[in-house]
Coordinates of C-alpha atoms in Angstrom, one line a residue:
M1 CA 32.8 177.1 -53.0
K2 CA 32.3 176.7 -49.1
E3 CA 28.4 177.9 -49.4
E4 CA 28.3 174.4 -52.1
T5 CA 29.9 172.6 -49.6
A6 CA 27.4 173.6 -46.5
L7 CA 24.6 173.1 -48.9
R8 CA 26.2 169.3 -49.8
D9 CA 26.3 168.6 -46.1
K10 CA 23.0 169.8 -45.3
H11 CA 21.3 167.4 -48.0
D12 CA 23.1 164.5 -46.7
F13 CA 22.3 165.2 -43.2
G14 CA 19.2 165.5 -44.5
R15 CA 19.0 162.0 -46.4
F16 CA 20.7 160.7 -43.3
I17 CA 17.8 161.8 -41.2
A18 CA 15.4 160.3 -43.5
Q19 CA 16.7 157.3 -43.9
K20 CA 17.0 156.3 -40.3
R21 CA 13.6 157.6 -39.8
K22 CA 11.8 155.2 -41.9
E23 CA 13.9 152.6 -41.1
A24 CA 12.5 152.7 -37.4
G25 CA 9.4 153.1 -38.8
L26 CA 8.4 156.3 -38.2
T27 CA 6.5 158.9 -39.8
Q28 CA 7.5 162.4 -39.8
H29 CA 4.5 163.1 -37.1
E30 CA 5.7 160.9 -35.0
L31 CA 9.3 161.5 -34.9
A32 CA 8.1 165.1 -34.1
A33 CA 6.1 164.3 -30.9
R34 CA 8.3 162.0 -29.7
L35 CA 11.1 165.5 -29.8
Y36 CA 8.0 167.7 -28.7
L37 CA 8.4 169.5 -31.7
T38 CA 6.5 170.1 -35.5
D39 CA 6.1 168.5 -38.1
T40 CA 7.8 171.2 -40.1
A41 CA 10.9 171.6 -38.1
V42 CA 11.6 167.6 -38.8
S43 CA 10.5 168.1 -42.1
K44 CA 13.6 170.9 -42.1
W45 CA 16.0 168.7 -41.7
E46 CA 15.4 166.1 -44.5
R47 CA 14.9 169.1 -47.1
G48 CA 18.5 169.8 -45.9
V49 CA 16.8 173.3 -45.2
T50 CA 18.1 173.3 -41.2
Y51 CA 19.7 171.6 -38.8
P52 CA 18.1 170.3 -35.2
D53 CA 19.5 172.3 -32.1
I54 CA 22.4 170.6 -30.4
T55 CA 20.4 170.1 -27.5
L56 CA 18.0 167.6 -29.4
I57 CA 21.0 165.3 -30.2
S58 CA 20.6 163.0 -27.6
A59 CA 16.9 162.5 -28.1
I60 CA 17.3 162.1 -31.7
C61 CA 19.6 159.4 -31.3
D62 CA 17.5 158.0 -28.9
A63 CA 14.6 157.9 -31.2
L64 CA 16.7 156.6 -34.4
H65 CA 18.5 154.4 -32.7
I66 CA 21.8 155.2 -34.1
T67 CA 24.5 156.9 -32.2
E68 CA 26.1 160.7 -31.3
H69 CA 29.1 160.0 -33.9
E70 CA 26.5 158.9 -36.3
L71 CA 24.1 161.6 -36.4
I72 CA 26.9 164.1 -36.7
T73 CA 28.9 162.6 -39.6
A74 CA 25.4 161.7 -41.3
S75 CA 26.9 158.3 -41.9
E76 CA 26.7 154.6 -40.8
D77 CA 29.4 154.2 -37.8
L78 CA 31.3 151.1 -39.3
H79 CA 33.7 150.5 -36.5
Q80 CA 31.4 150.4 -33.9
L81 CA 29.0 148.3 -36.1
E82 CA 31.8 145.9 -36.5
I83 CA 32.0 146.0 -32.6
E84 CA 28.2 145.4 -32.0
K85 CA 28.7 142.5 -34.7
Q86 CA 31.6 141.5 -32.9
A87 CA 29.7 141.5 -29.3
E88 CA 26.6 139.7 -30.2
K89 CA 28.9 136.9 -32.3
W90 CA 30.1 136.6 -28.8
K91 CA 27.1 136.2 -26.7
R92 CA 25.7 133.8 -29.3
L93 CA 29.1 132.0 -28.8
V94 CA 28.2 131.6 -24.7
R95 CA 25.2 130.8 -25.0
V96 CA 26.0 127.7 -26.4
Y97 CA 29.2 126.6 -24.8
A98 CA 26.5 127.4 -22.2
G99 CA 24.1 125.3 -23.5
I100 CA 26.3 122.6 -24.7
L101 CA 28.1 122.1 -21.5
L102 CA 24.1 122.4 -19.1
A103 CA 23.5 119.1 -21.6
A104 CA 26.3 117.2 -21.2
Y105 CA 26.2 117.2 -17.2
G106 CA 22.4 116.6 -17.7
I107 CA 23.2 113.4 -20.0
S108 CA 25.8 112.4 -17.9
L109 CA 24.2 113.0 -14.3
L110 CA 20.8 110.7 -16.0
V111 CA 23.0 108.0 -17.1
C112 CA 24.9 107.6 -13.7
F113 CA 21.6 107.7 -11.6
I114 CA 19.8 104.7 -14.3
C115 CA 23.4 103.2 -14.2
N116 CA 23.3 102.9 -10.4
L117 CA 20.3 102.0 -10.0
A118 CA 20.3 99.2 -12.6
V119 CA 23.3 97.8 -10.9
Q120 CA 22.8 98.5 -7.2
H121 CA 19.0 99.1 -6.9
T122 CA 19.9 102.0 -5.1
L123 CA 21.7 105.6 -4.9
S124 CA 24.5 105.3 -3.3
W125 CA 27.9 106.3 -5.6
F126 CA 25.4 108.6 -7.8
F127 CA 25.9 111.3 -5.5
I128 CA 29.8 111.9 -5.5
A129 CA 28.7 112.1 -9.2
L130 CA 26.2 114.9 -8.8
A131 CA 28.9 116.3 -6.1
A132 CA 32.0 115.8 -8.4
E133 CA 30.1 117.7 -11.1
A134 CA 28.7 120.4 -9.0
V135 CA 32.7 121.4 -8.7
A136 CA 32.7 121.3 -12.2
F137 CA 29.9 123.5 -12.8
S138 CA 31.1 125.9 -10.6
L139 CA 34.2 126.3 -12.6
T140 CA 33.0 126.0 -16.2
L141 CA 29.9 127.7 -16.2
T142 CA 29.3 130.0 -12.9
P143 CA 31.6 132.5 -14.2
V144 CA 29.3 132.3 -17.8
L145 CA 26.4 132.5 -15.6
C146 CA 26.8 135.4 -13.3
K147 CA 26.5 139.0 -14.4
K148 CA 28.5 140.7 -12.2
R149 CA 30.9 139.8 -9.4
R150 CA 31.9 136.8 -11.5
G151 CA 34.9 135.8 -9.2
L152 CA 33.2 136.2 -5.7
W153 CA 30.2 133.8 -7.1
T154 CA 32.6 131.1 -8.7
F155 CA 35.1 131.2 -5.9
G156 CA 31.8 130.6 -3.3
S157 CA 30.5 128.0 -5.6
L158 CA 33.8 126.0 -6.0
Y159 CA 33.9 126.3 -2.2
L160 CA 30.7 124.7 -1.5
S161 CA 30.6 122.4 -4.0
L162 CA 33.8 121.3 -2.6
N163 CA 32.8 120.4 1.0
F164 CA 29.3 118.8 -0.1
L165 CA 31.6 116.7 -2.7
L166 CA 33.7 116.0 1.1
I167 CA 30.9 115.1 2.9
V168 CA 29.2 113.0 0.3
C169 CA 32.5 110.9 0.2
R170 CA 32.4 110.5 3.7
V171 CA 29.1 109.6 4.2
Q172 CA 29.5 107.3 1.2
Y173 CA 32.8 105.5 2.3
G174 CA 33.2 106.7 6.1
G175 CA 35.9 107.5 7.9
E176 CA 37.7 110.2 10.2
W177 CA 39.1 112.4 7.8
L178 CA 36.3 114.6 7.5
L179 CA 36.9 117.3 9.6
V180 CA 41.1 117.4 8.6
A181 CA 39.8 117.5 4.8
L182 CA 37.4 120.8 5.3
L183 CA 39.6 122.2 7.5
A184 CA 42.7 121.6 4.9
V185 CA 40.1 123.0 1.9
A186 CA 39.5 126.2 4.0
M187 CA 43.0 126.9 4.9
G188 CA 43.8 126.4 0.8
F189 CA 41.2 128.6 0.1
A190 CA 41.6 131.3 2.7
A191 CA 45.0 131.5 1.7
V192 CA 45.0 132.5 -1.9
F193 CA 41.5 133.5 -1.8
L194 CA 40.5 135.7 1.3
P195 CA 42.9 138.6 -0.2
V196 CA 41.2 138.6 -3.2
V197 CA 37.9 138.4 -1.1
L198 CA 38.7 140.9 1.2
R199 CA 39.9 143.6 -1.3
Q200 CA 36.8 143.5 -2.5
A201 CA 34.5 143.9 1.1
A202 CA 33.3 147.1 2.1
L203 CA 34.9 146.4 6.0
P204 CA 34.9 149.0 8.8
R205 CA 37.8 151.7 8.9
A206 CA 39.6 150.4 11.3
L207 CA 40.4 146.8 9.1
S208 CA 40.1 148.9 6.3
S209 CA 43.9 149.5 6.0
H210 CA 44.7 146.4 7.9
K211 CA 43.2 143.8 5.8
A212 CA 46.9 141.9 5.4
L213 CA 46.7 141.0 9.1
V214 CA 43.0 140.0 9.0
C215 CA 44.6 137.8 6.5
L216 CA 47.5 135.7 7.8
L217 CA 45.5 136.3 11.3
A218 CA 42.7 133.5 9.3
D219 CA 45.6 131.7 8.2
T220 CA 47.2 131.1 11.1
V221 CA 44.0 130.3 12.9
L222 CA 43.1 127.9 10.3
L223 CA 46.5 126.0 10.5
F224 CA 46.2 125.3 14.3
L225 CA 43.0 124.2 13.8
L226 CA 44.2 121.6 11.2
V227 CA 46.9 121.0 13.1
T228 CA 44.6 120.3 15.8
A229 CA 42.3 118.4 13.9
S230 CA 44.9 116.5 12.2
V231 CA 46.8 115.4 15.6
C232 CA 43.3 114.6 17.2
V233 CA 42.3 112.1 14.4
T234 CA 45.7 110.3 14.6
G235 CA 44.8 110.0 18.3
H236 CA 48.0 111.4 19.7
S237 CA 45.9 114.5 21.2
A238 CA 48.5 114.6 24.3
L239 CA 51.2 115.9 22.1
L240 CA 49.6 119.3 21.4
L241 CA 50.8 121.3 23.8
R242 CA 54.3 119.7 23.8
T243 CA 55.2 119.5 20.4
A244 CA 52.1 120.1 17.4
Y245 CA 51.6 123.5 18.4
P246 CA 55.3 124.9 19.6
I247 CA 56.3 123.4 15.9
T248 CA 53.5 125.0 14.5
L249 CA 54.4 128.2 16.4
Y250 CA 57.8 128.4 14.8
G251 CA 57.0 127.8 11.4
T252 CA 54.3 131.0 11.7
L253 CA 57.4 133.2 13.4
L254 CA 58.8 134.1 9.7
P255 CA 56.0 135.5 8.1
W256 CA 54.7 136.9 10.5
L257 CA 57.8 138.9 11.0
Y258 CA 57.8 139.8 7.4
L259 CA 54.0 141.4 7.8
L260 CA 54.9 143.2 10.7
A261 CA 58.5 144.6 9.4
I262 CA 57.0 145.5 5.9
R263 CA 53.5 146.6 6.7
Y264 CA 53.8 148.1 10.3
L265 CA 57.5 149.0 10.7
R266 CA 58.2 152.5 10.6
V267 CA 61.6 152.8 8.9
N268 CA 63.2 153.6 5.4
P269 CA 62.3 150.1 2.8
F270 CA 66.1 149.4 2.6
F271 CA 65.8 149.0 7.0
R272 CA 62.8 146.8 6.8
V273 CA 64.7 144.2 4.0
A274 CA 67.4 144.5 6.5
V275 CA 65.3 143.1 9.1
C276 CA 63.6 140.4 7.1
T277 CA 66.6 139.8 5.8
A278 CA 68.8 138.8 9.1
G279 CA 65.2 137.7 10.8
T280 CA 65.2 134.5 7.9
G281 CA 69.0 133.6 8.8
I282 CA 68.0 133.4 12.3
H283 CA 65.0 131.6 11.8
L284 CA 67.0 128.7 9.5
F285 CA 70.3 128.7 11.9
L286 CA 67.4 127.7 15.1
L287 CA 65.2 125.6 13.2
D288 CA 66.9 122.1 13.1
S289 CA 67.9 122.9 17.0
V290 CA 64.1 123.4 17.7
L291 CA 62.6 120.4 16.0
R292 CA 65.4 118.5 17.9
A293 CA 64.8 119.7 21.2
L294 CA 61.1 119.6 20.6
L295 CA 60.4 116.4 18.4
N296 CA 62.7 114.5 20.3
G297 CA 62.2 115.9 24.2
V298 CA 65.7 116.9 24.5
R299 CA 67.8 120.1 25.8
F300 CA 67.8 122.9 23.1
T301 CA 71.3 123.4 21.9
L302 CA 73.2 125.5 19.1
P303 CA 73.6 124.0 16.0
A304 CA 77.0 121.9 16.1
V305 CA 79.4 124.5 14.1
H306 CA 83.5 123.5 13.1
L307 CA 84.6 125.9 10.9
G308 CA 87.9 124.2 10.6
E309 CA 86.1 121.1 8.6
W310 CA 85.0 122.0 5.4
G311 CA 84.3 118.8 2.7
V312 CA 82.0 116.0 2.0
N313 CA 81.1 114.9 5.7
M314 CA 81.2 118.5 7.2
P315 CA 78.4 118.4 10.3
N316 CA 75.0 120.5 9.2
G317 CA 75.6 123.2 11.7
N318 CA 78.2 124.4 9.2
Y319 CA 75.9 125.0 6.2
L320 CA 73.1 126.5 8.5
F321 CA 76.0 128.9 9.9
L322 CA 76.6 129.8 6.2
I323 CA 73.4 130.8 5.7
L324 CA 73.2 133.1 8.9
A325 CA 76.7 134.7 7.7
I326 CA 75.2 135.3 4.4
C327 CA 71.8 136.9 5.3
V328 CA 73.7 138.9 7.9
V329 CA 76.5 140.5 5.3
L330 CA 73.4 140.9 3.1
A331 CA 71.1 143.0 5.9
F332 CA 74.3 144.7 6.3
V333 CA 74.3 145.6 2.9
F334 CA 70.7 147.1 3.1
V335 CA 71.4 149.1 6.6
V336 CA 74.4 150.9 4.9
G337 CA 72.0 151.3 1.6
G338 CA 69.2 152.4 4.4
V339 CA 71.6 154.6 5.7
V340 CA 72.6 156.4 2.2
W341 CA 69.0 156.7 1.1
S342 CA 68.4 158.6 4.5
L343 CA 71.0 161.1 4.1
T344 CA 70.3 161.9 0.2
R345 CA 66.7 162.1 1.0
R346 CA 67.5 164.7 3.6
E347 CA 70.1 166.7 1.2
V348 CA 67.3 167.0 -1.3
R349 CA 64.7 168.4 0.9
R350 CA 67.1 171.0 2.3

């Protein structure tokens, strides 16, 4: 019984080899030549006399355009064929999608070109339409056309096309807002996309473990540049050192506290959370006083707290004190949790 099954398997294998050889348009001699074998060896396979040596499997698959699974089982790999069919269908769909979008962009630009010339006898707002379509192109077609690093190419093309659109609008309509707009776009992209870019970029060893620090530093620098441009455009540059920079600095203290505590404070996680929570309470408690002192030029004083007055008309300092108290209590709870966690780990190590 086993001998009959083995013989039938050899014949099935031989028929499969012969079928795939003919589908590939090869004779026995041509297949043997590609495998550096004699015609007799290939003939024995197809007649079900012998099996090919295992070292020839990859070469046979390449010559007959089949997978190793198909060769070993002597049958079509229907699952793989279905996957390839779906992949080819998806590629055709993507090509159709890209072709339709390119045609739509081209036709719309042509219409804008003709209308602009026909109505105004010059090209003016056409360039705004061109820049706007460049933005749309970067979002819809760049991911399709790029085969590698699609995210980086998409982010980069979107950033450049947005800047191009802003510059075209400035040339067309004038104004002193261009630098502010460019810095705002740069800061937005840095805040959202810079972590993704740095994650894929090959940085020097000294910076590779400080990517979060690099991101926050870049965001902070861009924020100060944006504040500088905005204040100067409004004609109040005298307020930069006295008001704008101190307020911006105070606003960035909390993110920097979070980064330094979470990333660089060498204590257990509970203590880090405690530091962040307490810092948040103190920052919010002092925020109103700092803003009043900087904006109104008055002497810095702590918020007025009247614990005996609670109700609709209670002073704002009570709210701030309540927030501070909650944060301090939570910080204390985290400190206790950190002590318990440390003692538990110490006992486990023993």
